[in-house]
mmCIF file of C-alpha atoms in Angstrom:
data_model
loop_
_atom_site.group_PDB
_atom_site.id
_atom_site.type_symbol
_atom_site.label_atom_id
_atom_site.label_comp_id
_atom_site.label_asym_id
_atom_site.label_seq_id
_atom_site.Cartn_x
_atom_site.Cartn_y
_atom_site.Cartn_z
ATOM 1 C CA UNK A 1 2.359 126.760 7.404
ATOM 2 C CA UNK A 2 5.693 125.540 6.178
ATOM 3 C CA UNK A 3 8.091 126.351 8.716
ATOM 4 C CA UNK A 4 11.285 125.684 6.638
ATOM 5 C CA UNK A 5 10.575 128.333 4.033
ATOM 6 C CA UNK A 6 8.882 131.377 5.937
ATOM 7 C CA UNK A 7 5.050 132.169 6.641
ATOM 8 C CA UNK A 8 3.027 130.680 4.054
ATOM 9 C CA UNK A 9 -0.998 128.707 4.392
ATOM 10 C CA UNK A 10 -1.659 125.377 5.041
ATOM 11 C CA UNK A 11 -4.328 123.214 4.139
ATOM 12 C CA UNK A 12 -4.713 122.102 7.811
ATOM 13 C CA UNK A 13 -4.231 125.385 9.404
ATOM 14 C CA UNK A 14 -7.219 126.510 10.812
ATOM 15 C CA UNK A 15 -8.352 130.592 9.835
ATOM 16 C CA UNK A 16 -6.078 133.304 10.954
ATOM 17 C CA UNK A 17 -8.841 134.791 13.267
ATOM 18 C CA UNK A 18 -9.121 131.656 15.357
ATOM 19 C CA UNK A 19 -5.663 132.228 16.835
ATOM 20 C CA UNK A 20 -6.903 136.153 18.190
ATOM 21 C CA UNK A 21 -7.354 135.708 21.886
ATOM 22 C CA UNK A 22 -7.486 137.898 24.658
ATOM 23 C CA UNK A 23 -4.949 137.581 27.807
ATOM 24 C CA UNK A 24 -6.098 135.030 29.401
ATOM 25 C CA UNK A 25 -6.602 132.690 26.443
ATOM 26 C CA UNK A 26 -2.880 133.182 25.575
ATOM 27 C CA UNK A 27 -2.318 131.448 29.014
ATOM 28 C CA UNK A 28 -5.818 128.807 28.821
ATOM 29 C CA UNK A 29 -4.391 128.047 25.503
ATOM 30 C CA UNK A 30 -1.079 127.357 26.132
ATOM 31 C CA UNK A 31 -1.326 125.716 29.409
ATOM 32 C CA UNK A 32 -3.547 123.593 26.605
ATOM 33 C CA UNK A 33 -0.393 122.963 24.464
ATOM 34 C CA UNK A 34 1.718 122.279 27.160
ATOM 35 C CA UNK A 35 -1.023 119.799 28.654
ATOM 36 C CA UNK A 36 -1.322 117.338 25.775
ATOM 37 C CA UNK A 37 2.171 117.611 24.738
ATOM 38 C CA UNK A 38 3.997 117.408 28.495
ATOM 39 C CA UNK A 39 5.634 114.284 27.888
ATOM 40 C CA UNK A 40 7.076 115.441 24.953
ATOM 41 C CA UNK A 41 8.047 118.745 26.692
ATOM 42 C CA UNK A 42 9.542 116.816 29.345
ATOM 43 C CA UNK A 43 11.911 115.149 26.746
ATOM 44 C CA UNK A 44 12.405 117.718 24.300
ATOM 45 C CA UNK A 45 13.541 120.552 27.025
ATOM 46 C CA UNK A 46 13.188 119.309 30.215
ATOM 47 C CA UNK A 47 15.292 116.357 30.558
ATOM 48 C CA UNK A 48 18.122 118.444 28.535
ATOM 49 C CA UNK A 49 17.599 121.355 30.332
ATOM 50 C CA UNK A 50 17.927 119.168 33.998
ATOM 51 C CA UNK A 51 20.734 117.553 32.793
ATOM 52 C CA UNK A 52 22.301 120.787 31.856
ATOM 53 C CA UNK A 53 21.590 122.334 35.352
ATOM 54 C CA UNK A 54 23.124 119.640 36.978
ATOM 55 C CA UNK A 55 26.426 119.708 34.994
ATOM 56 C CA UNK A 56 26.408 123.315 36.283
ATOM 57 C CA UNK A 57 25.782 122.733 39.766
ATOM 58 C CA UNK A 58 28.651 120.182 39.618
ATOM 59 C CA UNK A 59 31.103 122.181 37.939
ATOM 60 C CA UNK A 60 30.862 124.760 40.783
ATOM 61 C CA UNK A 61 30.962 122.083 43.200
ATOM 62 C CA UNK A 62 34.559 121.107 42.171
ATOM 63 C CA UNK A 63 35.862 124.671 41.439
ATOM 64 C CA UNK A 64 34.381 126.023 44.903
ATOM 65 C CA UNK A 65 34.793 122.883 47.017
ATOM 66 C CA UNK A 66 31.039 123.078 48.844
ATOM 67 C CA UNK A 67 27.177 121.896 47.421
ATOM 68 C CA UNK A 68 25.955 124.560 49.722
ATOM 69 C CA UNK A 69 27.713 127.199 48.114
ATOM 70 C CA UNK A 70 27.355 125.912 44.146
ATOM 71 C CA UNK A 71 23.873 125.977 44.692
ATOM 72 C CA UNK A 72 23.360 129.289 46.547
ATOM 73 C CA UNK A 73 25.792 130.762 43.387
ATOM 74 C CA UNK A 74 23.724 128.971 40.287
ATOM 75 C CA UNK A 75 21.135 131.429 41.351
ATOM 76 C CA UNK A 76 23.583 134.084 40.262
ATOM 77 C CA UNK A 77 24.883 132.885 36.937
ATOM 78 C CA UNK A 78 23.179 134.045 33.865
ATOM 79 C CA UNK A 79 22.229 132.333 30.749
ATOM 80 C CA UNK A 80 22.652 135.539 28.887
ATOM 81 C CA UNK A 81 24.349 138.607 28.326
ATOM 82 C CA UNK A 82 21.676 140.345 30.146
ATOM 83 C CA UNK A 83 21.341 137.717 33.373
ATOM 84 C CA UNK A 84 25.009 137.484 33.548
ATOM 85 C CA UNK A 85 25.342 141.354 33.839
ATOM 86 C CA UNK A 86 22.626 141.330 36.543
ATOM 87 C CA UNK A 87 23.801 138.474 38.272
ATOM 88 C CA UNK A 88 27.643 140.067 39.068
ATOM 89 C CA UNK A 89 25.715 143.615 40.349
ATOM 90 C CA UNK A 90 23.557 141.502 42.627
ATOM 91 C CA UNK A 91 26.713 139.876 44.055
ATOM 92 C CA UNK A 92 28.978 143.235 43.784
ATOM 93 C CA UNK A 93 26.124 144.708 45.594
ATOM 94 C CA UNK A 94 25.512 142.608 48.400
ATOM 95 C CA UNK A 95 29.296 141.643 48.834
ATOM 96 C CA UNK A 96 28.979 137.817 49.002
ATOM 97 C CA UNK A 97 32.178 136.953 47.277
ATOM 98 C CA UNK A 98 36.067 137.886 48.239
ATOM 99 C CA UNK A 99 37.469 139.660 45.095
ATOM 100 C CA UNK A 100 39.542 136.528 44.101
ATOM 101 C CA UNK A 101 36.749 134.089 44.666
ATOM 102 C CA UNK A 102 34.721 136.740 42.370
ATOM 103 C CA UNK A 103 37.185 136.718 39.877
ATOM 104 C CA UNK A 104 37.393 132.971 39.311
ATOM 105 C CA UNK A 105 32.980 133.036 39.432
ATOM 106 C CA UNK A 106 33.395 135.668 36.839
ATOM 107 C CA UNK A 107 35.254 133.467 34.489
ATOM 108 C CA UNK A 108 33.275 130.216 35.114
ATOM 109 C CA UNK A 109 30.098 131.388 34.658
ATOM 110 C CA UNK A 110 30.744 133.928 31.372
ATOM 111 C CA UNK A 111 32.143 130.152 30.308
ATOM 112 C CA UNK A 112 28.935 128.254 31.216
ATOM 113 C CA UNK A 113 26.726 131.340 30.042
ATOM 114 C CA UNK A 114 28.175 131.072 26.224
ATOM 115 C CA UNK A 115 27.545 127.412 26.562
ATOM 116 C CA UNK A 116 24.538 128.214 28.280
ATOM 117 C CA UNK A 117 23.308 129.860 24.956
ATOM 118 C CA UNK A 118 24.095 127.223 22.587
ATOM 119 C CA UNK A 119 22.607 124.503 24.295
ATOM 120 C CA UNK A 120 19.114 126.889 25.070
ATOM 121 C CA UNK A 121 19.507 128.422 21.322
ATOM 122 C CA UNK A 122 18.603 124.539 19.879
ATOM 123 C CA UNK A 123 16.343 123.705 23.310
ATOM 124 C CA UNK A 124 14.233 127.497 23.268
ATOM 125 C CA UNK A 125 14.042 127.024 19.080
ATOM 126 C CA UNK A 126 12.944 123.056 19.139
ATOM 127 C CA UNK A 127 10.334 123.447 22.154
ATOM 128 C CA UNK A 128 8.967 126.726 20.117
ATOM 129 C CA UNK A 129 8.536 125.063 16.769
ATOM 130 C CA UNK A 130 6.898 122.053 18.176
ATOM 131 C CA UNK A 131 4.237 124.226 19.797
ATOM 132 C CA UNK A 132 3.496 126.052 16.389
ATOM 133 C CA UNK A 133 3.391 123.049 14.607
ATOM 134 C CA UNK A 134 1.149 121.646 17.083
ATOM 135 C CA UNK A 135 -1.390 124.798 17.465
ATOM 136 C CA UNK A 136 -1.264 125.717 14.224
ATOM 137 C CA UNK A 137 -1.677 122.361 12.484
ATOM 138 C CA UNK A 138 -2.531 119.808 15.152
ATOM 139 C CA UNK A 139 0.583 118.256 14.016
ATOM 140 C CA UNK A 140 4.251 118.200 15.415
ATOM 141 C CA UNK A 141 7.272 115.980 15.007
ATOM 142 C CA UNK A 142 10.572 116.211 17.838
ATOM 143 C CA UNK A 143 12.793 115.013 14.912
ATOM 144 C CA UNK A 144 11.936 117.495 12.959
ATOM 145 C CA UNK A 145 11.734 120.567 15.584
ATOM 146 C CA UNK A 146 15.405 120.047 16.713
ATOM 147 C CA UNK A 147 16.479 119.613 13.117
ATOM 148 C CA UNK A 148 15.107 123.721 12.804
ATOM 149 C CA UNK A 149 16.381 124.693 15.907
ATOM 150 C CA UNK A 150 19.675 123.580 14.886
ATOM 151 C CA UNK A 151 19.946 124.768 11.666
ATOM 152 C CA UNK A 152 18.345 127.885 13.273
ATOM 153 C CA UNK A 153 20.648 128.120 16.467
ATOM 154 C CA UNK A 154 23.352 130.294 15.432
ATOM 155 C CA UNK A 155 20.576 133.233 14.475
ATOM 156 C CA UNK A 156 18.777 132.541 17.383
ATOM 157 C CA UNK A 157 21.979 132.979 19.760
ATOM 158 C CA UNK A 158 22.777 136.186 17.927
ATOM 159 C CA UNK A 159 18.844 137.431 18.028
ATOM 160 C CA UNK A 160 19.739 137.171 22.231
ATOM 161 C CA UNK A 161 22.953 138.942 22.018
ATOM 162 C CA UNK A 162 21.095 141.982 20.314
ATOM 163 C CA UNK A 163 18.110 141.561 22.748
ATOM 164 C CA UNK A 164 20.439 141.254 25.880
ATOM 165 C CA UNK A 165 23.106 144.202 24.636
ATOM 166 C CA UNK A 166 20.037 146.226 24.417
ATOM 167 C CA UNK A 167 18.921 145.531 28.195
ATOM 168 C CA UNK A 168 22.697 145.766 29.218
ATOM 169 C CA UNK A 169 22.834 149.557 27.855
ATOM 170 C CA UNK A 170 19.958 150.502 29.662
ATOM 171 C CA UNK A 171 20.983 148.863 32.770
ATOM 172 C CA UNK A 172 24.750 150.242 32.251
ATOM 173 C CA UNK A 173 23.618 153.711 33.701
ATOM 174 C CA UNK A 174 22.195 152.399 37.147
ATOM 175 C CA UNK A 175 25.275 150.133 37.545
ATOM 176 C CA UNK A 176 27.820 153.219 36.892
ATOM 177 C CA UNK A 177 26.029 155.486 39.129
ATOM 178 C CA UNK A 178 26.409 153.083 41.580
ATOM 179 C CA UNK A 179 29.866 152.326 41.405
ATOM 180 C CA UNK A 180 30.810 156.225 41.168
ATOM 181 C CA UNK A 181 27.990 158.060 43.502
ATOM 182 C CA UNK A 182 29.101 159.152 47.194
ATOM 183 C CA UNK A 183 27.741 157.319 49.856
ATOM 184 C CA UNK A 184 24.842 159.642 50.557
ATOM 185 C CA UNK A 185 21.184 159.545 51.415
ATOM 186 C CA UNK A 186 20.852 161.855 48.550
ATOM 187 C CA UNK A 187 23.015 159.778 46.867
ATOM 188 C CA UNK A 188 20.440 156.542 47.272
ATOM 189 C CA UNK A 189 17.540 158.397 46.705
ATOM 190 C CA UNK A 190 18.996 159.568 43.142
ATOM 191 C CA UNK A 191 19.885 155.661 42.773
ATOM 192 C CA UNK A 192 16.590 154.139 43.811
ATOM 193 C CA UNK A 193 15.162 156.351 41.216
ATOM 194 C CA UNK A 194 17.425 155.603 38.658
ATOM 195 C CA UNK A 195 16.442 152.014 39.223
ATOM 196 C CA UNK A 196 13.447 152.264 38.967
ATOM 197 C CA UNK A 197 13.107 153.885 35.494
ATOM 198 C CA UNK A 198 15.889 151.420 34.376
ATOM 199 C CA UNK A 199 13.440 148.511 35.476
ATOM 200 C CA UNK A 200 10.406 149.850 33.390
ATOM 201 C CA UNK A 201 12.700 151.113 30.504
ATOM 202 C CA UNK A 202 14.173 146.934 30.492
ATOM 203 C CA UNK A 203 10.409 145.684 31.002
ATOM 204 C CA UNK A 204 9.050 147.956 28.221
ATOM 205 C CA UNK A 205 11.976 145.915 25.889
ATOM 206 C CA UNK A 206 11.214 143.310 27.375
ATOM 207 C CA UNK A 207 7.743 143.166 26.258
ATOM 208 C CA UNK A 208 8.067 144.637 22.544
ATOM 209 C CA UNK A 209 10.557 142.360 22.114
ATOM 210 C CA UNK A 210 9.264 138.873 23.030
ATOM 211 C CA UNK A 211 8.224 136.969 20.189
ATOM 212 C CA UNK A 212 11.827 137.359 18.681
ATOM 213 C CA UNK A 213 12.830 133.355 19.440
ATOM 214 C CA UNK A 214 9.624 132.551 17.487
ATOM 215 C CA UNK A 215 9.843 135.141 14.477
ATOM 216 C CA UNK A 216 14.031 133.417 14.393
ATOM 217 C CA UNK A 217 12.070 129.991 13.800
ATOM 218 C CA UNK A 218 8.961 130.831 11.623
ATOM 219 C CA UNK A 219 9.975 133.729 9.683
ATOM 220 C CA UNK A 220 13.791 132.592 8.915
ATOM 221 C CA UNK A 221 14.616 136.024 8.785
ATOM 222 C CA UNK A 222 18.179 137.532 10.215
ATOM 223 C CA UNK A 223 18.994 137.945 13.909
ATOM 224 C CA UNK A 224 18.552 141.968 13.541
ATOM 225 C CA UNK A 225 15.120 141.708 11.117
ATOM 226 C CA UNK A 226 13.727 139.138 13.642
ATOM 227 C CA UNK A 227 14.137 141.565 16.936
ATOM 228 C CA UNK A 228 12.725 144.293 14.300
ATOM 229 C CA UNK A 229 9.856 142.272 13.526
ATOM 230 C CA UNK A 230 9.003 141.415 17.005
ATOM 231 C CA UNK A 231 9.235 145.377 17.713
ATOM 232 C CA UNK A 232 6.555 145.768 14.855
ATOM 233 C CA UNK A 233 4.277 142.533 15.875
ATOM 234 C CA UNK A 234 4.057 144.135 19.381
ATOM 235 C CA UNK A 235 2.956 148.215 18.360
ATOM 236 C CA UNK A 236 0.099 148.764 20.158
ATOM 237 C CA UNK A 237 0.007 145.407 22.040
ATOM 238 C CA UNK A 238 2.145 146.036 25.408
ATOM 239 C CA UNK A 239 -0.601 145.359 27.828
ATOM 240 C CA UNK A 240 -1.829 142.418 25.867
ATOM 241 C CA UNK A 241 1.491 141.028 25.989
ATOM 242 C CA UNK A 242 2.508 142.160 29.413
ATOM 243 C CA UNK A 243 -0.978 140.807 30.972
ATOM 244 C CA UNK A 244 -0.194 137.506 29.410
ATOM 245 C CA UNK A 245 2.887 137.311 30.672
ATOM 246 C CA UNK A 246 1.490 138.389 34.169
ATOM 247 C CA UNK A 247 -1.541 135.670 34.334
ATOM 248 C CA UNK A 248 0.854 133.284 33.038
ATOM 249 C CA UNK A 249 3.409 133.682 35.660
ATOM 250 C CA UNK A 250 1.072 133.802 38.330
ATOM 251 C CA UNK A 251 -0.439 130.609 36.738
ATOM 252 C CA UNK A 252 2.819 128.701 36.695
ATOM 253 C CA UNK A 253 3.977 129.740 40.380
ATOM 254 C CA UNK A 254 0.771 128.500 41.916
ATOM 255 C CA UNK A 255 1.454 125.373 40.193
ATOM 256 C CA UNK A 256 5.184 125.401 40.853
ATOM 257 C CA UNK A 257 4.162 126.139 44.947
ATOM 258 C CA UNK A 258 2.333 123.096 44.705
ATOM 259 C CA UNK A 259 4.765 120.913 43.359
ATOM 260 C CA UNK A 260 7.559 121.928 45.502
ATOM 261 C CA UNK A 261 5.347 121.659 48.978
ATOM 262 C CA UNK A 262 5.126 118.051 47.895
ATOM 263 C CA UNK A 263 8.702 117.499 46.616
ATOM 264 C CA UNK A 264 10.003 119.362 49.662
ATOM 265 C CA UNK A 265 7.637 116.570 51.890
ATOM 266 C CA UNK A 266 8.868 113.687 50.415
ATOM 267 C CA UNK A 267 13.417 115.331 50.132
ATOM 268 C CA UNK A 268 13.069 116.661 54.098
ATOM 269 C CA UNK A 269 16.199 115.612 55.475
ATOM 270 C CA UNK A 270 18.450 114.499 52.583
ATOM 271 C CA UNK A 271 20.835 117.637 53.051
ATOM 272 C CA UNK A 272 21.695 119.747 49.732
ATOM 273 C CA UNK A 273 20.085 116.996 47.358
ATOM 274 C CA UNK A 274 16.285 117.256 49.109
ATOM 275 C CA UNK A 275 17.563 120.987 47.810
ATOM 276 C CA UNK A 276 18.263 120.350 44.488
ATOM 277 C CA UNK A 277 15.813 117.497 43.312
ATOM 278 C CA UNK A 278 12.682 120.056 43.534
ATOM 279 C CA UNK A 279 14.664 122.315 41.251
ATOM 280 C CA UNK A 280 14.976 119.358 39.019
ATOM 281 C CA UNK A 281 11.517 118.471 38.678
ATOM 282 C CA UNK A 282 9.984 121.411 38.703
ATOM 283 C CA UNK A 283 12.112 122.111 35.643
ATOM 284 C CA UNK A 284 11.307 119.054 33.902
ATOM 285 C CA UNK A 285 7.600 120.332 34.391
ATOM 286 C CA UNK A 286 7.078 123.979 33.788
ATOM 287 C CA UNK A 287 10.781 124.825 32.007
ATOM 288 C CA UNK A 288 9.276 124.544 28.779
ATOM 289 C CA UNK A 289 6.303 126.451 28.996
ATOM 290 C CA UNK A 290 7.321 130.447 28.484
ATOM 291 C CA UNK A 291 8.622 128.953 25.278
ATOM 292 C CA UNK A 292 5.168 127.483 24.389
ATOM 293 C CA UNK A 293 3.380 130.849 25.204
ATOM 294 C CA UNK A 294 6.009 132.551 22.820
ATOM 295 C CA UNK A 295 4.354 130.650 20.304
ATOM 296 C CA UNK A 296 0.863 130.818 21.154
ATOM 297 C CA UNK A 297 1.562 134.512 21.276
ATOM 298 C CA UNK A 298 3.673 135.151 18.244
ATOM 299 C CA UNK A 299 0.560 132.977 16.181
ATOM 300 C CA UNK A 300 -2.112 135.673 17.722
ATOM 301 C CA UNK A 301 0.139 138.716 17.131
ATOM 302 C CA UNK A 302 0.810 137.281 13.481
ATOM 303 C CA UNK A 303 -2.850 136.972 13.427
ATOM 304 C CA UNK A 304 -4.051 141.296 14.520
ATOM 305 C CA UNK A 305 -0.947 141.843 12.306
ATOM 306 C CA UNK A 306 -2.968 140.434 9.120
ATOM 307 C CA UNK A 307 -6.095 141.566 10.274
ATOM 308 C CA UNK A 308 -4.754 144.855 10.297
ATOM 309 C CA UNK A 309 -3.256 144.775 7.070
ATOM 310 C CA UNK A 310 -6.335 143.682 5.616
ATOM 311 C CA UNK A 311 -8.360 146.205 6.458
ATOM 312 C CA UNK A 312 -5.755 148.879 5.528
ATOM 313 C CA UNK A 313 -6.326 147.346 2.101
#
């Protein structure tokens, strides 16, 4: 498949059909990608991504004056339009932050989220063309990956502002009706409802719209087309997709559990930084891999999408 120029066939790629799994093979298969490729993960996204996260946690260190409190606030700042929006309600709901100390985290982290996007856009687009190029053909080259996801970024960032303006208008009724609803038990029953449909109506989105980062980088199409075609690759697949995901994040906690009981053994009692290096690593080690399951999954929805097509024909 020649990534540069849209879908096409490749002499090396092996038949469409071979790429059709079931839930759990999205996850065996790309925990298989992500297994004989790690190092290269680790470089490609990891490293950057670490290094990123630090520059964070040290810009709210200086602006806020405390480690303890920069770290207990990353866990608030979003990386999108969408995380952002949910990060400030969690902290208007729970109160955690004096209106002028919310004011200046408001204007840091919409700051770090924009650059937040660009520096994803190219890490997101490079890890998910390597994976393709590696499942699809057995072959993959870093050089040529972040070349794509460059020339690709600016699409890709505007692909996440559709996806995330999307989630933000169905979470904008839920975040009104809690800033103008009497304090009532009626009130917070009403709420806790409203929630709730918000959550699947976002999760349902969500779902139908995950392959969009991959369709950016394979299909070259534009930022709206790509979040269209993603809609179209995932009619009729929701469960497939949403068990994958499931399994997968299952998958990865277990292993992240594991990791950080050691980590946390061998940091006990170096203060905030026995905090922060487990965050590190475990990045280095498992940041990449919803990225690598985009790809396994946008190659088997690609696949039931032609095998569909073909036998409409």
């Amino acid at each position: 498949m020649e990534i540069g120029t849209g879908p096409g066939i490749d002499e090396q790629e092996p038949p469409k059909g071979d790429f059709v799994v079931s839930a759990t093979g999205l996850v065996s298969r790309t925990l298989s990608v992500w297994g004989r490729n790690i190092l290269t993960f680790i470089i490609l996204f990891g490293i950057l991504s670490a290094i990123f996260t630090v520059v964070r946690f040290f810009v709210l260190w200086m602006i806020f004056g405390d480690p303890g409190s920069a770290q207990l606030l990353m866990g608030y700042m979003g990386t999108d339009p969408f995380t952002f929006f949910v990060g400030l309600f969690t902290l208007m709901q729970i109160g955690l932050l004096p209106p002028d100390v919310m004011n200046t985290f408001v204007s840091v982290s919409l700051l770090l989220m924009v650059v937040s996007m660009i520096v994803y856009a190219v890490l997101v687009g490079a890890t998910i063309k390597y994976s393709i190029d590696d499942y699809g053909r057995g072959q993959a080259h870093m050089g040529e990956s972040v070349s794509v996801a460059m020339g690709r970024s600016g699409t890709l960032i505007m692909a996440q502002l559709i996806v995330g303006l999307i989630s933000a208008v169905l979470f904008a009724p839920a975040l009104f009706y809690m800033l103008l609803a009497p304090l009532t038990i009626e009130a917070l029953t009403t709420f806790l409802i409203v929630i709730l449909v918000t959550f699947i109506l976002v999760l349902y989105v969500s779902i139908r719209l995950a392959p969009t980062a991959a369709v950016v980088i394979v299909e070259d199409k534009s930022a709206l087309d790509s979040v269209r075609r993603a809609f179209d690759l995932t009619g009729g697949q929701f469960w497939h997709v949403f068990g994958g995901q499931i399994v997968l994040g299952i998958v990865v906690l277990i292993l992240d559990i594991i990791v950080g009981m050691f980590l946390l053994g061998l940091t006990f009692g170096l203060g905030w930084i026995g905090g922060l290096l487990p965050v590190i690593i475990s990045g280095l080690l498992f940041v990449a891999i919803p990225y690598v399951f985009q790809a396994v999954l946008y190659m088997d929805l690609e696949a039931r999408d032609l095998e569909t097509s073909q036998e409409l024909w």
